[in-house]
GROMACS .gro file of N, CA and C in nm:
model
  270
    1MET      N    1  -0.471  -5.741  -2.681
    1MET     CA    2  -0.614  -5.645  -2.620
    1MET      C    3  -0.635  -5.777  -2.500
    2HIS      N    4  -0.760  -5.649  -2.467
    2HIS     CA    5  -0.790  -5.727  -2.297
    2HIS      C    6  -0.912  -5.777  -2.303
    3TYR      N    7  -0.932  -5.890  -2.220
    3TYR     CA    8  -0.997  -5.959  -2.231
    3TYR      C    9  -1.203  -5.920  -2.227
    4ARG      N   10  -1.205  -5.832  -2.137
    4ARG     CA   11  -1.339  -5.749  -2.159
    4ARG      C   12  -1.407  -5.740  -2.372
    5ASN      N   13  -1.260  -5.634  -2.360
    5ASN     CA   14  -1.236  -5.618  -2.480
    5ASN      C   15  -1.255  -5.711  -2.625
    6ILE      N   16  -1.177  -5.829  -2.565
    6ILE     CA   17  -1.191  -5.967  -2.734
    6ILE      C   18  -1.368  -6.022  -2.640
    7ALA      N   19  -1.415  -6.009  -2.557
    7ALA     CA   20  -1.558  -6.043  -2.528
    7ALA      C   21  -1.620  -5.959  -2.618
    8MET      N   22  -1.607  -5.858  -2.601
    8MET     CA   23  -1.691  -5.724  -2.675
    8MET      C   24  -1.680  -5.714  -2.779
    9ILE      N   25  -1.543  -5.757  -2.878
    9ILE     CA   26  -1.545  -5.820  -2.991
    9ILE      C   27  -1.654  -5.995  -3.057
   10THR      N   28  -1.616  -6.073  -3.004
   10THR     CA   29  -1.671  -6.164  -3.017
   10THR      C   30  -1.799  -6.259  -2.945
   11GLN      N   31  -1.875  -6.221  -2.836
   11GLN     CA   32  -1.997  -6.220  -2.766
   11GLN      C   33  -2.105  -6.270  -2.837
   12LYS      N   34  -2.088  -6.227  -3.019
   12LYS     CA   35  -2.209  -6.249  -3.088
   12LYS      C   36  -2.234  -6.359  -3.163
   13LEU      N   37  -2.088  -6.454  -3.145
   13LEU     CA   38  -2.085  -6.569  -3.252
   13LEU      C   39  -2.105  -6.676  -3.113
   14THR      N   40  -2.108  -6.764  -3.227
   14THR     CA   41  -2.137  -6.892  -3.108
   14THR      C   42  -2.027  -6.943  -3.138
   15GLY      N   43  -2.079  -7.034  -3.024
   15GLY     CA   44  -1.926  -7.160  -2.965
   15GLY      C   45  -1.878  -7.193  -3.134
   16ALA      N   46  -1.931  -7.255  -3.200
   16ALA     CA   47  -1.887  -7.342  -3.302
   16ALA      C   48  -1.901  -7.199  -3.457
   17GLN      N   49  -1.899  -7.111  -3.446
   17GLN     CA   50  -1.806  -7.008  -3.488
   17GLN      C   51  -1.644  -7.001  -3.455
   18LYS      N   52  -1.664  -6.989  -3.348
   18LYS     CA   53  -1.514  -6.990  -3.342
   18LYS      C   54  -1.443  -7.082  -3.331
   19VAL      N   55  -1.512  -7.199  -3.342
   19VAL     CA   56  -1.392  -7.345  -3.323
   19VAL      C   57  -1.448  -7.297  -3.510
   20ALA      N   58  -1.500  -7.265  -3.560
   20ALA     CA   59  -1.462  -7.285  -3.724
   20ALA      C   60  -1.392  -7.172  -3.749
   21ILE      N   61  -1.366  -7.056  -3.748
   21ILE     CA   62  -1.280  -6.959  -3.676
   21ILE      C   63  -1.195  -7.026  -3.705
   22LEU      N   64  -1.104  -7.054  -3.577
   22LEU     CA   65  -0.981  -7.131  -3.501
   22LEU      C   66  -0.908  -7.251  -3.641
   23ILE      N   67  -1.026  -7.324  -3.710
   23ILE     CA   68  -1.003  -7.424  -3.759
   23ILE      C   69  -0.968  -7.423  -3.899
   24LEU      N   70  -1.016  -7.264  -3.948
   24LEU     CA   71  -0.985  -7.228  -4.113
   24LEU      C   72  -0.897  -7.177  -4.052
   25GLY      N   73  -0.841  -7.096  -3.955
   25GLY     CA   74  -0.729  -7.017  -3.893
   25GLY      C   75  -0.628  -7.103  -3.951
   26PHE      N   76  -0.582  -7.214  -3.849
   26PHE     CA   77  -0.520  -7.274  -3.822
   26PHE      C   78  -0.414  -7.336  -3.933
   27GLY      N   79  -0.534  -7.370  -4.033
   27GLY     CA   80  -0.427  -7.403  -4.175
   27GLY      C   81  -0.514  -7.596  -4.181
   28GLU      N   82  -0.471  -7.617  -4.291
   28GLU     CA   83  -0.503  -7.742  -4.372
   28GLU      C   84  -0.449  -7.886  -4.224
   29ASP      N   85  -0.352  -7.910  -4.233
   29ASP     CA   86  -0.265  -8.021  -4.207
   29ASP      C   87  -0.283  -8.059  -4.048
   30ILE      N   88  -0.355  -7.901  -4.008
   30ILE     CA   89  -0.379  -7.885  -3.847
   30ILE      C   90  -0.518  -7.899  -3.834
   31SER      N   91  -0.551  -7.857  -3.952
   31SER     CA   92  -0.686  -7.836  -3.967
   31SER      C   93  -0.763  -8.023  -3.936
   32SER      N   94  -0.737  -8.036  -4.085
   32SER     CA   95  -0.759  -8.232  -4.009
   32SER      C   96  -0.758  -8.284  -3.980
   33ASP      N   97  -0.655  -8.258  -3.813
   33ASP     CA   98  -0.603  -8.374  -3.747
   33ASP      C   99  -0.699  -8.324  -3.611
   34ILE      N  100  -0.796  -8.236  -3.664
   34ILE     CA  101  -0.882  -8.183  -3.547
   34ILE      C  102  -1.001  -8.199  -3.549
   35PHE      N  103  -0.973  -8.268  -3.699
   35PHE     CA  104  -1.146  -8.309  -3.779
   35PHE      C  105  -1.208  -8.458  -3.781
   36ARG      N  106  -1.014  -8.511  -3.783
   36ARG     CA  107  -1.026  -8.668  -3.722
   36ARG      C  108  -1.027  -8.714  -3.599
   37HIS      N  109  -1.021  -8.630  -3.478
   37HIS     CA  110  -1.130  -8.610  -3.277
   37HIS      C  111  -1.237  -8.618  -3.237
   38LEU      N  112  -1.274  -8.564  -3.365
   38LEU     CA  113  -1.449  -8.483  -3.360
   38LEU      C  114  -1.534  -8.626  -3.431
   39SER      N  115  -1.666  -8.591  -3.312
   39SER     CA  116  -1.782  -8.658  -3.350
   39SER      C  117  -1.834  -8.634  -3.568
   40MET      N  118  -1.881  -8.753  -3.570
   40MET     CA  119  -1.935  -8.629  -3.719
   40MET      C  120  -2.097  -8.530  -3.640
   41GLU      N  121  -2.137  -8.526  -3.575
   41GLU     CA  122  -2.235  -8.447  -3.482
   41GLU      C  123  -2.175  -8.240  -3.482
   42GLU      N  124  -2.026  -8.353  -3.451
   42GLU     CA  125  -1.941  -8.142  -3.415
   42GLU      C  126  -1.906  -8.188  -3.591
   43VAL      N  127  -1.851  -8.210  -3.667
   43VAL     CA  128  -1.790  -8.132  -3.802
   43VAL      C  129  -1.963  -8.111  -3.861
   44LYS      N  130  -2.019  -8.151  -3.848
   44LYS     CA  131  -2.149  -8.085  -3.883
   44LYS      C  132  -2.178  -7.988  -3.835
   45LYS      N  133  -2.184  -7.934  -3.694
   45LYS     CA  134  -2.208  -7.842  -3.663
   45LYS      C  135  -2.151  -7.737  -3.653
   46ILE      N  136  -1.947  -7.755  -3.704
   46ILE     CA  137  -1.852  -7.662  -3.732
   46ILE      C  138  -1.896  -7.639  -3.884
   47GLY      N  139  -1.880  -7.762  -3.934
   47GLY     CA  140  -1.896  -7.748  -4.118
   47GLY      C  141  -2.081  -7.638  -4.104
   48LEU      N  142  -2.138  -7.630  -4.066
   48LEU     CA  143  -2.233  -7.548  -4.081
   48LEU      C  144  -2.259  -7.452  -4.022
   49ALA      N  145  -2.159  -7.364  -3.949
   49ALA     CA  146  -2.086  -7.271  -3.850
   49ALA      C  147  -1.981  -7.125  -3.962
   50MET      N  148  -1.892  -7.332  -4.073
   50MET     CA  149  -1.806  -7.260  -4.150
   50MET      C  150  -1.932  -7.100  -4.328
   51THR      N  151  -1.952  -7.230  -4.298
   51THR     CA  152  -2.118  -7.169  -4.384
   51THR      C  153  -2.223  -7.068  -4.396
   52GLN      N  154  -2.188  -7.014  -4.195
   52GLN     CA  155  -2.258  -6.863  -4.138
   52GLN      C  156  -2.172  -6.791  -4.188
   53ILE      N  157  -2.049  -6.755  -4.172
   53ILE     CA  158  -1.950  -6.749  -4.130
   53ILE      C  159  -1.892  -6.707  -4.291
   54ASN      N  160  -1.951  -6.548  -4.321
   54ASN     CA  161  -1.858  -6.438  -4.488
   54ASN      C  162  -1.725  -6.363  -4.411
   55SER      N  163  -1.828  -6.248  -4.468
   55SER     CA  164  -1.631  -6.195  -4.421
   55SER      C  165  -1.663  -6.137  -4.251
   56LEU      N  166  -1.524  -6.176  -4.218
   56LEU     CA  167  -1.505  -6.092  -4.083
   56LEU      C  168  -1.417  -6.017  -4.097
   57ASP      N  169  -1.486  -5.940  -4.008
   57ASP     CA  170  -1.342  -5.808  -4.034
   57ASP      C  171  -1.214  -5.931  -3.931
   58GLN      N  172  -1.083  -5.797  -3.935
   58GLN     CA  173  -0.960  -5.881  -3.919
   58GLN      C  174  -0.967  -5.927  -3.802
   59GLU      N  175  -1.016  -5.788  -3.659
   59GLU     CA  176  -0.996  -5.704  -3.574
   59GLU      C  177  -1.129  -5.857  -3.468
   60VAL      N  178  -1.218  -5.952  -3.579
   60VAL     CA  179  -1.337  -6.035  -3.484
   60VAL      C  180  -1.214  -6.143  -3.517
   61ILE      N  181  -1.148  -6.168  -3.571
   61ILE     CA  182  -1.040  -6.316  -3.600
   61ILE      C  183  -0.933  -6.319  -3.518
   62ASP      N  184  -0.915  -6.194  -3.488
   62ASP     CA  185  -0.784  -6.150  -3.377
   62ASP      C  186  -0.888  -6.170  -3.233
   63GLY      N  187  -0.980  -6.141  -3.267
   63GLY     CA  188  -1.048  -6.128  -3.075
   63GLY      C  189  -1.011  -6.335  -3.110
   64VAL      N  190  -1.115  -6.355  -3.122
   64VAL     CA  191  -1.107  -6.492  -3.226
   64VAL      C  192  -0.985  -6.539  -3.150
   65PHE      N  193  -0.858  -6.568  -3.197
   65PHE     CA  194  -0.782  -6.626  -3.128
   65PHE      C  195  -0.673  -6.542  -3.029
   66SER      N  196  -0.692  -6.422  -3.003
   66SER     CA  197  -0.644  -6.343  -2.832
   66SER      C  198  -0.776  -6.440  -2.744
   67GLU      N  199  -0.905  -6.435  -2.728
   67GLU     CA  200  -0.972  -6.545  -2.685
   67GLU      C  201  -0.912  -6.696  -2.651
   68PHE      N  202  -0.951  -6.771  -2.767
   68PHE     CA  203  -0.876  -6.852  -2.703
   68PHE      C  204  -0.768  -6.894  -2.703
   69TYR      N  205  -0.636  -6.846  -2.692
   69TYR     CA  206  -0.548  -6.859  -2.642
   69TYR      C  207  -0.448  -6.734  -2.504
   70GLU      N  208  -0.646  -6.643  -2.410
   70GLU     CA  209  -0.656  -6.641  -2.311
   70GLU      C  210  -0.691  -6.772  -2.203
   71ILE      N  211  -0.793  -6.849  -2.293
   71ILE     CA  212  -0.838  -6.936  -2.264
   71ILE      C  213  -0.730  -7.064  -2.215
   72LEU      N  214  -0.609  -7.120  -2.298
   72LEU     CA  215  -0.532  -7.220  -2.258
   72LEU      C  216  -0.395  -7.106  -2.235
   73GLN      N  217  -0.367  -7.030  -2.209
   73GLN     CA  218  -0.207  -6.970  -2.149
   73GLN      C  219  -0.183  -7.065  -2.003
   74PRO      N  220  -0.313  -7.045  -1.874
   74PRO     CA  221  -0.332  -7.131  -1.832
   74PRO      C  222  -0.269  -7.214  -1.724
   75HIS      N  223  -0.322  -7.297  -1.882
   75HIS     CA  224  -0.291  -7.448  -1.848
   75HIS      C  225  -0.171  -7.544  -1.915
   76SER      N  226  -0.090  -7.430  -2.000
   76SER     CA  227  -0.022  -7.483  -2.038
   76SER      C  228   0.169  -7.367  -2.078
   77ASN      N  229   0.225  -7.412  -2.062
   77ASN     CA  230   0.347  -7.362  -2.027
   77ASN      C  231   0.508  -7.369  -2.205
   78VAL      N  232   0.349  -7.376  -2.281
   78VAL     CA  233   0.413  -7.412  -2.425
   78VAL      C  234   0.348  -7.398  -2.542
   79LEU      N  235   0.294  -7.316  -2.518
   79LEU     CA  236   0.181  -7.213  -2.583
   79LEU      C  237   0.336  -7.060  -2.717
   80PRO      N  238   0.240  -7.092  -2.889
   80PRO     CA  239   0.302  -6.943  -2.889
   80PRO      C  240   0.276  -6.826  -2.877
   81THR      N  241   0.407  -6.742  -2.861
   81THR     CA  242   0.383  -6.628  -2.850
   81THR      C  243   0.226  -6.562  -2.921
   82LYS      N  244   0.103  -6.485  -2.897
   82LYS     CA  245   0.055  -6.420  -2.908
   82LYS      C  246   0.107  -6.364  -3.106
   83SER      N  247   0.129  -6.269  -3.070
   83SER     CA  248   0.244  -6.273  -3.249
   83SER      C  249   0.193  -6.359  -3.315
   84LEU      N  250   0.251  -6.451  -3.286
   84LEU     CA  251   0.284  -6.578  -3.390
   84LEU      C  252   0.146  -6.621  -3.409
   85ILE      N  253   0.081  -6.614  -3.304
   85ILE     CA  254  -0.100  -6.667  -3.374
   85ILE      C  255  -0.137  -6.557  -3.466
   86ALA      N  256  -0.141  -6.441  -3.421
   86ALA     CA  257  -0.182  -6.310  -3.490
   86ALA      C  258  -0.153  -6.363  -3.614
   87ASN      N  259  -0.017  -6.363  -3.597
   87ASN     CA  260   0.031  -6.397  -3.720
   87ASN      C  261   0.032  -6.491  -3.860
   88ASP      N  262  -0.048  -6.661  -3.818
   88ASP     CA  263  -0.062  -6.755  -3.895
   88ASP      C  264  -0.210  -6.755  -3.866
   89SER      N  265  -0.302  -6.692  -3.841
   89SER     CA  266  -0.448  -6.644  -3.918
   89SER      C  267  -0.498  -6.665  -3.944
   90LEU      N  268  -0.607  -6.684  -4.033
   90LEU     CA  269  -0.672  -6.574  -4.135
   90LEU      C  270  -0.606  -6.451  -4.186
   0.00000   0.00000   0.00000
């Protein structure tokens, strides 16, 4: 998926909603580790965003994970492949 297409798919989501989608997709163990490093205010914002996310198309979920991957890719040599991330998402 090209970056412009990803942006079009995910542009209507807030940052907190994107984080909520990622956390839900990461699974319980990783999510609990993430929440331990957040402030109470951040946890509340993400929790509220989780309640606002009803049902999402897989394309939106994939778009959020692709955007996340695209942002992190230049900063790490040890990232899993996009297909692995997509297969493990919601």
